[in-house]
């Protein structure tokens, strides 16, 4: 029996680890402290001279819209303390686990008392932790995006038309808010619009479309007439094939704990043995991607890329990448139209020159448990009590690995 006291103690302990990380300036994502240096200059500048800072925002070389930094500048004015700003962001970030729990409740019901413990894996995410501790905008964007997922799920489970319209518009509002915070979330408008247009009355779809145009006018205006707000264009890639391979390997990192049981891995191999055409289609896709791959810089790339390329084992990287593609396709095959559309939106978020692990952490878990429709997830949830220990062990290994890597701690 899981009592309320046990739940409270569990999450209070996780909360304390966040405060400890804040006071000791934990930086298990590598670049958070550097990013905070840039962020803090923009925040202080906005607090001193808003108009001039907004006019020359591109000089800070920040690849996102300035609205989050304007928000932080108001917090900074309250105390003239950057530590206070970070403290506030840590506590705002705690809304993400709460919303994640609500998403799990809507998708999988209230009967399973162990659902709440899935949420705890966010506190083992080095990127969730350092984004909160260093006041970055990643968690805030994730909060808005997770709210858009929550209201999407509520809308498709609702029968009253008035409530459906309300939830659809709330989905849109929070998706736009996520986009204003980190613009790449805009790609998921394609997924939500497709789902709403195939499920609901045309009136609701028209409301969604025209309200989206209205809310997006400032973005359209900034693209056309405010180049100082579009510094992100400087980071666009010339070879998206690099990103596709790297994103497959990064996403597979978060699929791995769902497949940890031997019977799941065996199921994948049995599946491809019975579907050789799909196997060769994956192999052909892989060959095409590899033929264009030229990610020579050791900036980012994700865990798998860094491990094998630092050891000059590129052939093992490509072999692992192919296995990752096989697992991702198997995961998506159940409802392939929906799942591949989600995957398309996810990979389309990052048409940038350098790909980092943090782009998909903890976003991948939100999508795996919140949007993807897969029998693998259903099996995982059915045996959740037994699977939780493997999930936590896996996430703990990822967190500790990041800790050792960025703090240059040698185990042997």
Short mmCIF file of C-alpha atoms in Angstrom, two decimals:
data_model
loop_
_atom_site.label_atom_id
_atom_site.label_comp_id
_atom_site.label_asym_id
_atom_site.label_seq_id
_atom_site.Cartn_x
_atom_site.Cartn_y
_atom_site.Cartn_z
CA UNK A 1 0.00 0.00 0.00
CA UNK A 2 1.42 3.37 -1.04
CA UNK A 3 0.35 5.95 1.53
CA UNK A 4 0.26 9.72 1.09
CA UNK A 5 3.09 10.01 3.62
CA UNK A 6 5.30 7.78 1.49
CA UNK A 7 4.56 9.81 -1.61
CA UNK A 8 5.23 13.08 0.22
CA UNK A 9 8.50 11.79 1.70
CA UNK A 10 9.63 10.51 -1.69
CA UNK A 11 9.05 13.80 -3.50
CA UNK A 12 10.27 15.92 -0.61
CA UNK A 13 13.56 14.02 -0.79
CA UNK A 14 13.76 14.68 -4.54
CA UNK A 15 12.98 18.36 -3.91
CA UNK A 16 15.83 18.54 -1.39
CA UNK A 17 18.25 17.15 -3.98
CA UNK A 18 17.27 20.05 -6.25
CA UNK A 19 18.00 22.59 -3.49
CA UNK A 20 21.34 20.92 -2.77
CA UNK A 21 22.15 21.06 -6.47
CA UNK A 22 21.24 24.76 -6.50
CA UNK A 23 23.47 25.66 -3.56
CA UNK A 24 26.40 23.62 -4.93
CA UNK A 25 25.79 24.88 -8.49
CA UNK A 26 25.35 21.44 -10.01
CA UNK A 27 26.19 21.41 -13.72
CA UNK A 28 25.68 17.89 -15.05
CA UNK A 29 24.77 19.03 -18.56
CA UNK A 30 28.12 20.66 -19.22
CA UNK A 31 27.11 23.98 -20.76
CA UNK A 32 24.55 25.32 -18.27
CA UNK A 33 26.93 27.66 -16.44
CA UNK A 34 28.14 29.13 -19.75
CA UNK A 35 24.56 29.61 -20.97
CA UNK A 36 23.65 31.26 -17.67
CA UNK A 37 26.45 33.78 -18.19
CA UNK A 38 24.86 34.86 -21.47
CA UNK A 39 21.34 34.74 -20.02
CA UNK A 40 22.26 36.84 -16.98
CA UNK A 41 23.72 39.63 -19.12
CA UNK A 42 20.47 39.83 -21.11
CA UNK A 43 18.33 39.76 -17.95
CA UNK A 44 20.31 42.53 -16.26
CA UNK A 45 20.31 44.58 -19.44
CA UNK A 46 16.51 44.30 -19.77
CA UNK A 47 16.12 45.40 -16.14
CA UNK A 48 18.24 48.50 -16.79
CA UNK A 49 17.10 49.60 -20.26
CA UNK A 50 14.26 47.56 -21.72
CA UNK A 51 13.81 49.45 -25.00
CA UNK A 52 17.48 49.53 -25.99
CA UNK A 53 18.01 45.87 -25.03
CA UNK A 54 14.99 44.73 -27.04
CA UNK A 55 16.16 46.77 -30.01
CA UNK A 56 19.63 45.19 -29.95
CA UNK A 57 18.73 41.74 -28.62
CA UNK A 58 20.68 39.95 -31.36
CA UNK A 59 23.93 41.25 -29.84
CA UNK A 60 23.55 38.75 -27.00
CA UNK A 61 23.74 35.91 -29.56
CA UNK A 62 20.81 34.10 -27.94
CA UNK A 63 19.01 31.76 -30.32
CA UNK A 64 15.56 32.22 -28.76
CA UNK A 65 12.97 34.97 -28.52
CA UNK A 66 13.57 37.52 -25.73
CA UNK A 67 10.27 37.07 -23.86
CA UNK A 68 11.58 34.62 -21.26
CA UNK A 69 14.50 36.91 -20.45
CA UNK A 70 12.12 39.86 -20.13
CA UNK A 71 10.13 37.79 -17.62
CA UNK A 72 13.30 37.03 -15.64
CA UNK A 73 14.25 40.70 -15.67
CA UNK A 74 11.10 41.49 -13.62
CA UNK A 75 12.08 38.81 -11.10
CA UNK A 76 15.62 40.21 -11.00
CA UNK A 77 14.30 43.69 -10.22
CA UNK A 78 12.64 42.39 -7.06
CA UNK A 79 15.96 41.56 -5.39
CA UNK A 80 18.83 42.50 -7.74
CA UNK A 81 20.03 38.94 -7.14
CA UNK A 82 20.74 36.37 -9.83
CA UNK A 83 20.61 33.66 -7.16
CA UNK A 84 17.03 34.69 -6.40
CA UNK A 85 16.21 34.38 -10.11
CA UNK A 86 17.63 30.84 -10.13
CA UNK A 87 15.72 29.97 -6.94
CA UNK A 88 12.45 31.09 -8.53
CA UNK A 89 13.10 29.08 -11.72
CA UNK A 90 13.86 25.96 -9.65
CA UNK A 91 10.45 26.20 -8.02
CA UNK A 92 8.66 26.98 -11.30
CA UNK A 93 10.35 23.90 -12.81
CA UNK A 94 8.64 21.74 -10.19
CA UNK A 95 5.38 22.22 -12.09
CA UNK A 96 6.74 19.90 -14.82
CA UNK A 97 6.67 16.70 -12.70
CA UNK A 98 3.16 17.63 -11.50
CA UNK A 99 1.88 18.11 -15.07
CA UNK A 100 3.64 14.91 -16.17
CA UNK A 101 1.73 13.07 -13.46
CA UNK A 102 -1.56 14.55 -14.69
CA UNK A 103 -0.70 13.38 -18.22
CA UNK A 104 -0.08 9.85 -16.93
CA UNK A 105 -3.38 9.92 -15.04
CA UNK A 106 -5.36 10.91 -18.14
CA UNK A 107 -3.63 8.34 -20.36
CA UNK A 108 -3.42 5.36 -18.03
CA UNK A 109 -6.09 6.02 -15.40
CA UNK A 110 -5.99 6.27 -11.64
CA UNK A 111 -6.07 2.56 -10.79
CA UNK A 112 -2.33 1.96 -10.84
CA UNK A 113 -0.84 3.52 -7.67
CA UNK A 114 2.71 3.19 -9.03
CA UNK A 115 2.17 5.67 -11.88
CA UNK A 116 3.26 8.53 -9.64
CA UNK A 117 6.76 7.06 -9.37
CA UNK A 118 7.37 7.41 -13.11
CA UNK A 119 7.44 11.16 -12.47
CA UNK A 120 10.47 10.77 -10.22
CA UNK A 121 12.73 9.97 -13.17
CA UNK A 122 12.65 13.67 -14.10
CA UNK A 123 14.72 14.36 -10.99
CA UNK A 124 17.37 11.99 -12.35
CA UNK A 125 17.53 13.88 -15.64
CA UNK A 126 20.79 15.87 -15.63
CA UNK A 127 19.19 18.31 -18.05
CA UNK A 128 15.98 18.89 -16.10
CA UNK A 129 18.10 19.48 -13.01
CA UNK A 130 20.69 21.84 -14.48
CA UNK A 131 18.13 23.74 -16.57
CA UNK A 132 16.24 24.44 -13.34
CA UNK A 133 19.32 25.17 -11.25
CA UNK A 134 20.81 27.59 -13.78
CA UNK A 135 17.56 29.34 -14.69
CA UNK A 136 17.53 28.28 -18.35
CA UNK A 137 14.36 28.37 -20.43
CA UNK A 138 14.24 24.66 -21.35
CA UNK A 139 12.06 23.59 -18.42
CA UNK A 140 9.68 26.53 -18.84
CA UNK A 141 9.15 25.60 -22.50
CA UNK A 142 8.63 21.97 -21.45
CA UNK A 143 6.01 23.05 -18.90
CA UNK A 144 4.05 24.86 -21.61
CA UNK A 145 4.46 21.96 -24.04
CA UNK A 146 3.41 19.37 -21.44
CA UNK A 147 0.30 21.45 -20.75
CA UNK A 148 -0.48 21.38 -24.46
CA UNK A 149 -0.19 17.57 -24.36
CA UNK A 150 -2.41 17.41 -21.27
CA UNK A 151 -5.20 19.47 -22.87
CA UNK A 152 -4.86 17.50 -26.11
CA UNK A 153 -5.47 14.29 -24.14
CA UNK A 154 -8.38 15.90 -22.28
CA UNK A 155 -9.93 17.04 -25.57
CA UNK A 156 -9.89 13.60 -27.20
CA UNK A 157 -11.42 12.07 -24.05
CA UNK A 158 -14.16 14.70 -23.81
CA UNK A 159 -17.70 14.30 -25.16
CA UNK A 160 -19.23 17.76 -24.64
CA UNK A 161 -18.53 20.06 -27.59
CA UNK A 162 -18.06 23.18 -25.43
CA UNK A 163 -15.45 21.43 -23.31
CA UNK A 164 -13.75 20.05 -26.41
CA UNK A 165 -13.38 23.57 -27.85
CA UNK A 166 -12.04 24.85 -24.53
CA UNK A 167 -9.42 22.09 -24.29
CA UNK A 168 -8.44 22.48 -27.97
CA UNK A 169 -7.86 26.23 -27.51
CA UNK A 170 -5.92 25.65 -24.28
CA UNK A 171 -3.77 23.13 -26.16
CA UNK A 172 -3.06 25.82 -28.75
CA UNK A 173 -2.38 28.59 -26.23
CA UNK A 174 0.19 26.53 -24.35
CA UNK A 175 1.80 25.26 -27.56
CA UNK A 176 2.21 28.88 -28.69
CA UNK A 177 3.62 29.78 -25.26
CA UNK A 178 6.16 26.95 -25.62
CA UNK A 179 7.05 28.26 -29.08
CA UNK A 180 7.61 31.79 -27.78
CA UNK A 181 9.96 30.30 -25.17
CA UNK A 182 11.83 27.90 -27.46
CA UNK A 183 10.63 28.26 -31.04
CA UNK A 184 11.20 24.70 -32.21
CA UNK A 185 8.04 23.43 -30.46
CA UNK A 186 6.07 24.98 -33.33
CA UNK A 187 6.54 21.76 -35.35
CA UNK A 188 4.02 19.96 -33.12
CA UNK A 189 1.26 22.25 -34.41
CA UNK A 190 1.29 19.88 -37.40
CA UNK A 191 0.55 16.85 -35.20
CA UNK A 192 -2.17 18.49 -33.13
CA UNK A 193 -3.85 20.08 -36.16
CA UNK A 194 -3.89 16.71 -37.95
CA UNK A 195 -5.39 14.93 -34.93
CA UNK A 196 -8.03 17.58 -34.36
CA UNK A 197 -8.97 17.75 -38.05
CA UNK A 198 -9.50 13.96 -38.23
CA UNK A 199 -11.41 13.75 -34.97
CA UNK A 200 -13.52 16.87 -34.48
CA UNK A 201 -16.11 18.99 -36.26
CA UNK A 202 -14.85 21.50 -38.84
CA UNK A 203 -15.94 24.42 -36.60
CA UNK A 204 -13.45 23.39 -33.92
CA UNK A 205 -10.73 22.98 -36.56
CA UNK A 206 -11.43 26.47 -37.93
CA UNK A 207 -11.29 27.93 -34.42
CA UNK A 208 -7.94 26.20 -33.91
CA UNK A 209 -6.52 27.37 -37.24
CA UNK A 210 -7.50 31.05 -37.09
CA UNK A 211 -6.71 31.41 -33.40
CA UNK A 212 -3.29 29.93 -34.14
CA UNK A 213 -2.72 32.49 -36.91
CA UNK A 214 -3.74 35.32 -34.56
CA UNK A 215 -1.50 34.14 -31.69
CA UNK A 216 1.38 33.62 -34.10
CA UNK A 217 1.27 37.14 -35.59
CA UNK A 218 4.13 38.45 -33.41
CA UNK A 219 6.30 35.54 -34.59
CA UNK A 220 5.39 36.19 -38.23
CA UNK A 221 6.12 39.90 -37.75
CA UNK A 222 9.50 39.20 -36.14
CA UNK A 223 10.51 36.88 -38.98
CA UNK A 224 9.59 39.44 -41.64
CA UNK A 225 10.49 42.74 -39.99
CA UNK A 226 12.64 42.17 -36.88
CA UNK A 227 15.90 40.44 -37.82
CA UNK A 228 17.31 41.34 -34.39
CA UNK A 229 14.95 38.70 -32.92
CA UNK A 230 16.00 35.95 -35.35
CA UNK A 231 19.54 35.17 -34.35
CA UNK A 232 18.55 31.46 -34.44
CA UNK A 233 18.87 31.55 -38.24
CA UNK A 234 22.65 31.61 -37.76
CA UNK A 235 22.56 28.10 -36.29
CA UNK A 236 20.74 26.32 -39.13
CA UNK A 237 22.39 23.22 -40.56
CA UNK A 238 23.32 22.55 -44.18
CA UNK A 239 23.13 18.77 -43.70
CA UNK A 240 20.00 17.54 -41.97
CA UNK A 241 21.04 13.91 -42.58
CA UNK A 242 23.57 14.30 -39.75
CA UNK A 243 20.81 15.29 -37.38
CA UNK A 244 18.51 12.42 -38.32
CA UNK A 245 21.11 9.76 -37.48
CA UNK A 246 22.12 11.50 -34.25
CA UNK A 247 18.52 12.03 -33.17
CA UNK A 248 17.75 8.33 -33.75
CA UNK A 249 20.62 7.39 -31.43
CA UNK A 250 19.62 9.96 -28.80
CA UNK A 251 15.92 9.04 -28.84
CA UNK A 252 16.83 5.35 -28.55
CA UNK A 253 18.60 6.15 -25.27
CA UNK A 254 15.20 6.96 -23.75
CA UNK A 255 13.48 4.02 -25.40
CA UNK A 256 16.03 1.60 -23.95
CA UNK A 257 14.51 1.29 -20.43
CA UNK A 258 11.15 0.42 -22.04
CA UNK A 259 12.86 -2.50 -23.80
CA UNK A 260 15.07 -3.65 -20.93
CA UNK A 261 13.34 -6.99 -20.40
CA UNK A 262 14.70 -9.91 -22.43
CA UNK A 263 11.28 -10.80 -23.85
CA UNK A 264 10.96 -7.30 -25.35
CA UNK A 265 14.32 -7.53 -27.09
CA UNK A 266 13.47 -11.02 -28.32
CA UNK A 267 10.17 -9.68 -29.67
CA UNK A 268 12.05 -7.12 -31.79
CA UNK A 269 14.21 -9.77 -33.46
CA UNK A 270 11.22 -12.08 -34.02
CA UNK A 271 9.32 -9.15 -35.53
CA UNK A 272 12.02 -8.36 -38.10
CA UNK A 273 12.52 -12.04 -38.90
CA UNK A 274 8.85 -12.15 -39.86
CA UNK A 275 8.97 -8.77 -41.64
CA UNK A 276 12.12 -8.94 -43.73
CA UNK A 277 10.84 -6.31 -46.17
CA UNK A 278 10.60 -3.78 -43.35
CA UNK A 279 14.05 -4.81 -42.12
CA UNK A 280 15.59 -4.16 -45.53
CA UNK A 281 13.65 -0.89 -45.80
CA UNK A 282 15.25 0.20 -42.52
CA UNK A 283 18.65 -0.93 -43.79
CA UNK A 284 18.23 0.98 -47.06
CA UNK A 285 17.18 4.10 -45.15
CA UNK A 286 20.22 3.70 -42.93
CA UNK A 287 22.58 3.37 -45.94
CA UNK A 288 21.17 6.55 -47.47
CA UNK A 289 21.58 8.46 -44.20
CA UNK A 290 25.13 7.20 -43.67
CA UNK A 291 26.19 8.17 -47.18
CA UNK A 292 25.46 11.82 -46.33
CA UNK A 293 26.78 11.73 -42.76
CA UNK A 294 29.71 14.09 -42.10
CA UNK A 295 29.33 15.26 -38.50
CA UNK A 296 33.02 15.92 -37.97
CA UNK A 297 32.87 18.29 -34.99
CA UNK A 298 32.92 16.73 -31.54
CA UNK A 299 30.44 19.34 -30.31
CA UNK A 300 27.37 17.60 -28.95
CA UNK A 301 26.17 14.57 -30.89
CA UNK A 302 24.72 12.71 -27.92
CA UNK A 303 25.99 9.96 -25.63
CA UNK A 304 26.44 7.21 -28.21
CA UNK A 305 28.24 9.46 -30.69
CA UNK A 306 30.61 10.77 -28.02
CA UNK A 307 31.46 7.33 -26.67
CA UNK A 308 32.38 5.75 -30.00
CA UNK A 309 33.91 8.74 -31.77
CA UNK A 310 36.11 9.61 -28.81
CA UNK A 311 37.40 6.03 -28.92
CA UNK A 312 37.82 6.23 -32.73
CA UNK A 313 35.30 3.42 -33.17
CA UNK A 314 33.14 4.99 -35.86
CA UNK A 315 32.11 1.59 -37.27
CA UNK A 316 30.58 0.69 -33.88
CA UNK A 317 28.73 4.00 -33.87
CA UNK A 318 27.15 3.22 -37.25
CA UNK A 319 26.27 -0.33 -36.16
CA UNK A 320 24.64 1.03 -33.01
CA UNK A 321 22.84 3.70 -35.05
CA UNK A 322 21.34 0.98 -37.27
CA UNK A 323 20.16 -0.96 -34.22
CA UNK A 324 18.64 2.23 -32.85
CA UNK A 325 16.70 2.74 -36.08
CA UNK A 326 15.38 -0.84 -35.86
CA UNK A 327 14.18 -0.34 -32.29
CA UNK A 328 12.60 3.05 -33.01
CA UNK A 329 10.73 1.66 -36.03
CA UNK A 330 9.53 -1.32 -33.99
CA UNK A 331 8.33 1.04 -31.27
CA UNK A 332 6.39 3.13 -33.79
CA UNK A 333 4.93 0.36 -35.92
CA UNK A 334 1.76 -0.26 -33.83
CA UNK A 335 0.06 2.99 -34.85
CA UNK A 336 2.57 3.94 -37.49
CA UNK A 337 0.67 6.89 -39.00
CA UNK A 338 0.43 8.70 -35.68
CA UNK A 339 3.80 7.62 -34.33
CA UNK A 340 5.79 8.51 -37.44
CA UNK A 341 4.09 11.90 -37.53
CA UNK A 342 5.22 12.47 -33.92
CA UNK A 343 8.70 11.32 -34.87
CA UNK A 344 8.68 13.66 -37.88
CA UNK A 345 7.69 16.60 -35.66
CA UNK A 346 10.32 15.64 -33.08
CA UNK A 347 13.17 15.36 -35.57
CA UNK A 348 11.96 18.45 -37.42
CA UNK A 349 12.37 20.52 -34.26
CA UNK A 350 16.13 20.71 -34.66
CA UNK A 351 17.33 21.87 -38.10
CA UNK A 352 20.46 23.14 -36.38
CA UNK A 353 24.17 22.70 -36.94
CA UNK A 354 24.89 20.96 -33.63
CA UNK A 355 22.69 18.38 -31.91
CA UNK A 356 22.84 18.00 -28.13
CA UNK A 357 21.54 15.27 -25.83
CA UNK A 358 19.62 17.86 -23.81
CA UNK A 359 17.29 18.55 -26.74
CA UNK A 360 15.54 15.22 -26.13
CA UNK A 361 15.91 14.98 -22.35
CA UNK A 362 13.42 14.81 -20.67
CA UNK A 363 11.23 15.64 -23.71
CA UNK A 364 11.49 12.03 -24.95
CA UNK A 365 9.91 10.62 -21.78
CA UNK A 366 7.02 13.10 -22.06
CA UNK A 367 6.39 11.97 -25.63
CA UNK A 368 6.85 8.25 -24.97
CA UNK A 369 4.37 8.22 -22.10
CA UNK A 370 2.22 11.13 -23.28
CA UNK A 371 1.72 10.93 -27.06
CA UNK A 372 3.19 7.81 -28.70
CA UNK A 373 0.75 4.93 -29.14
CA UNK A 374 2.75 1.73 -28.75
CA UNK A 375 2.10 -1.76 -27.43
CA UNK A 376 5.58 -1.65 -25.87
CA UNK A 377 4.50 1.18 -23.55
CA UNK A 378 1.25 -0.62 -22.71
CA UNK A 379 3.20 -3.74 -21.69
CA UNK A 380 5.57 -1.59 -19.66
CA UNK A 381 2.68 0.04 -17.80
CA UNK A 382 0.96 -3.33 -17.25
CA UNK A 383 4.02 -4.57 -15.30
CA UNK A 384 4.88 -1.16 -13.91
CA UNK A 385 5.65 -2.25 -10.36
CA UNK A 386 8.40 -4.62 -11.57
CA UNK A 387 9.63 -2.30 -14.32
CA UNK A 388 10.11 0.73 -12.09
CA UNK A 389 13.29 -0.60 -10.53
CA UNK A 390 14.86 -1.09 -13.96
CA UNK A 391 13.71 2.36 -15.07
CA UNK A 392 15.22 4.04 -12.00
CA UNK A 393 18.44 2.06 -12.20
CA UNK A 394 18.83 3.00 -15.86
CA UNK A 395 18.12 6.70 -15.27
CA UNK A 396 20.45 6.71 -12.26
CA UNK A 397 23.25 5.28 -14.43
CA UNK A 398 22.64 8.01 -17.03
CA UNK A 399 22.70 10.69 -14.34
CA UNK A 400 25.84 9.38 -12.64
CA UNK A 401 27.53 8.94 -16.00
CA UNK A 402 26.83 12.58 -16.80
CA UNK A 403 28.07 13.57 -13.34
CA UNK A 404 31.35 11.69 -13.76
CA UNK A 405 31.84 12.94 -17.33
CA UNK A 406 31.38 16.65 -16.69
CA UNK A 407 33.16 16.67 -13.34
CA UNK A 408 36.06 14.65 -14.77
CA UNK A 409 35.76 11.97 -12.10
CA UNK A 410 37.68 8.80 -12.97
CA UNK A 411 36.08 5.60 -11.77
CA UNK A 412 39.09 3.38 -12.46
#
